[in-house]
């Protein structure tokens, strides 16, 4: 069987992606305390870059204020460039396009990861999950600096040899917090109406595009990741998120990336609506390619999504478990695909120790872990 998803496709900036499989960003929490890259991270990416067309490297913080996790990768200072280059180099050497995800944590950051344990956010509103601390509202100057920091981090990604960057506007981090009527109670230019809640994400995007124009080549890829819904009231609902996607798609970006629990799901906050969320996005994105993530594991699933118009299928936990997924499918060896993970294979699979711990506490089912449980983009998971 010759799958369409194994064929190459072209991004709006002309870059050819060799197939439609994407490794989505997955935080390994394995950097040094300084945010510098470790060998364990390099090994993880080397093993998983021989198949997918694009490899999106886990969220890197753009400033100390924006750090989210202990062990998170930093892109906040020029001395990080050499380490970042090690990751970009191994991904390129294996034949994939390396993309660096850039992020700012905000009110769901781990307290141990931020200075004095003080979380920051658009407003002084804690995340709705039990026990989440009350953040401090960012000042106007800090917001403006944050936007500039995304541009500076992009310069570092360019210097490190990445093929592009992805803006982390999903999974409840700061950019989503600005868009959220729950997290954002501001009454200045950054909050209130839909336009104003969009303003921060768009400012970050425009800064990154301007940085590409000044310091990068036109082939430098810019992507935007978003989550379409929040479980709170008030909270983000998909019609507004889709409107924002439409505005984003009018900018010169190269792909849009949806973070979902299940790639083909319909809205969980509008249960009567049975249309898959990705279809709602396809209808506004025009020529901008759509990447979706969420519980994708089998070739049949990927093919169905691609036949439905998806440009890229992001396979997260399954590529942790099966680094040779693409190679096996290309070789017609689908029976050899591994769908469960035994802790006995942690070393073999180059799974860094902090991720092992996370996998063990998360799945709690003894020796064999499967990827059946969805990754919930609405749950802070530290
Ligand atoms: C260990 C782990 C770390 C993750 N880290 C990130 C991250 O850094 N940035 C991000 O946007 N999403 C992150 N995610 C979400 C994934 O990118 C993906 O959307 C999610 O795992 C669903 O895909 P899957 O069901 O194929 O695993 C992470 C998920 C996991 C399991």
PDB file of C-alpha atoms and ligand atoms in Angstrom, residues 24-27 58-59 101 168 171 225 259 293-296 315-317 355 358 375 381, ligand 1:
ATOM      1  CA  UNK A  24       5.376  17.289  17.935  1.00  0.00           C
ATOM      2  CA  UNK A  25       7.144  19.162  20.720  1.00  0.00           C
ATOM      3  CA  UNK A  26       7.548  17.070  23.888  1.00  0.00           C
ATOM      4  CA  UNK A  27       9.288  18.469  26.937  1.00  0.00           C
ATOM      5  CA  UNK A  58      10.180  20.907  22.790  1.00  0.00           C
ATOM      6  CA  UNK A  59       9.221  24.296  24.174  1.00  0.00           C
ATOM      7  CA  UNK A 101       9.150  25.690  19.731  1.00  0.00           C
ATOM      8  CA  UNK A 168       3.592  27.971  21.519  1.00  0.00           C
ATOM      9  CA  UNK A 171      -1.788  24.133  26.095  1.00  0.00           C
ATOM     10  CA  UNK A 225       0.361  26.215  17.665  1.00  0.00           C
ATOM     11  CA  UNK A 259      -3.040  20.708  19.835  1.00  0.00           C
ATOM     12  CA  UNK A 293      -1.861  16.187  17.065  1.00  0.00           C
ATOM     13  CA  UNK A 294      -3.713  13.893  19.444  1.00  0.00           C
ATOM     14  CA  UNK A 295      -3.673  10.112  19.857  1.00  0.00           C
ATOM     15  CA  UNK A 296      -2.452   9.394  16.335  1.00  0.00           C
ATOM     16  CA  UNK A 315       2.612  11.677  16.302  1.00  0.00           C
ATOM     17  CA  UNK A 316       3.782  12.289  19.857  1.00  0.00           C
ATOM     18  CA  UNK A 317       3.885   9.440  22.343  1.00  0.00           C
ATOM     19  CA  UNK A 355      10.664  11.592  31.082  1.00  0.00           C
ATOM     20  CA  UNK A 358       6.780  11.153  34.109  1.00  0.00           C
ATOM     21  CA  UNK A 375      -2.733  13.893  26.491  1.00  0.00           C
ATOM     22  CA  UNK A 381       0.764  18.200  34.069  1.00  0.00           C
TER      23      UNK A 381
HETATM   24  C1  LIG B   1       5.941  14.216  27.615  1.00  0.00           C
HETATM   25  C2  LIG B   1       5.195  15.246  26.845  1.00  0.00           C
HETATM   26  C3  LIG B   1       5.700  16.515  26.733  1.00  0.00           C
HETATM   27  C4  LIG B   1       5.027  17.499  25.974  1.00  0.00           C
HETATM   28  N1  LIG B   1       5.593  18.735  25.823  1.00  0.00           N
HETATM   29  C5  LIG B   1       5.013  19.639  24.975  1.00  0.00           C
HETATM   30  C6  LIG B   1       5.686  20.842  24.625  1.00  0.00           C
HETATM   31  O1  LIG B   1       6.833  21.107  25.005  1.00  0.00           O
HETATM   32  N2  LIG B   1       5.020  21.707  23.818  1.00  0.00           N
HETATM   33  C7  LIG B   1       3.782  21.438  23.316  1.00  0.00           C
HETATM   34  O2  LIG B   1       3.230  22.255  22.578  1.00  0.00           O
HETATM   35  N3  LIG B   1       3.145  20.277  23.592  1.00  0.00           N
HETATM   36  C8  LIG B   1       3.749  19.363  24.371  1.00  0.00           C
HETATM   37  N4  LIG B   1       3.151  18.137  24.580  1.00  0.00           N
HETATM   38  C9  LIG B   1       1.947  17.771  23.805  1.00  0.00           C
HETATM   39  C10 LIG B   1       2.350  17.019  22.517  1.00  0.00           C
HETATM   40  O3  LIG B   1       2.992  17.896  21.615  1.00  0.00           O
HETATM   41  C11 LIG B   1       1.131  16.400  21.799  1.00  0.00           C
HETATM   42  O4  LIG B   1       0.258  17.426  21.412  1.00  0.00           O
HETATM   43  C12 LIG B   1       0.408  15.422  22.699  1.00  0.00           C
HETATM   44  O5  LIG B   1       1.308  14.502  23.277  1.00  0.00           O
HETATM   45  C13 LIG B   1      -0.686  14.654  21.941  1.00  0.00           C
HETATM   46  O6  LIG B   1      -0.129  13.828  20.961  1.00  0.00           O
HETATM   47  P1  LIG B   1       0.005  12.230  21.220  1.00  0.00           P
HETATM   48  O7  LIG B   1      -1.348  11.743  21.668  1.00  0.00           O
HETATM   49  O8  LIG B   1       0.404  11.708  19.848  1.00  0.00           O
HETATM   50  O9  LIG B   1       1.053  12.022  22.248  1.00  0.00           O
HETATM   51  C14 LIG B   1       3.810  17.174  25.351  1.00  0.00           C
HETATM   52  C15 LIG B   1       3.284  15.875  25.488  1.00  0.00           C
HETATM   53  C16 LIG B   1       3.975  14.913  26.207  1.00  0.00           C
HETATM   54  C17 LIG B   1       3.399  13.529  26.257  1.00  0.00           C
END
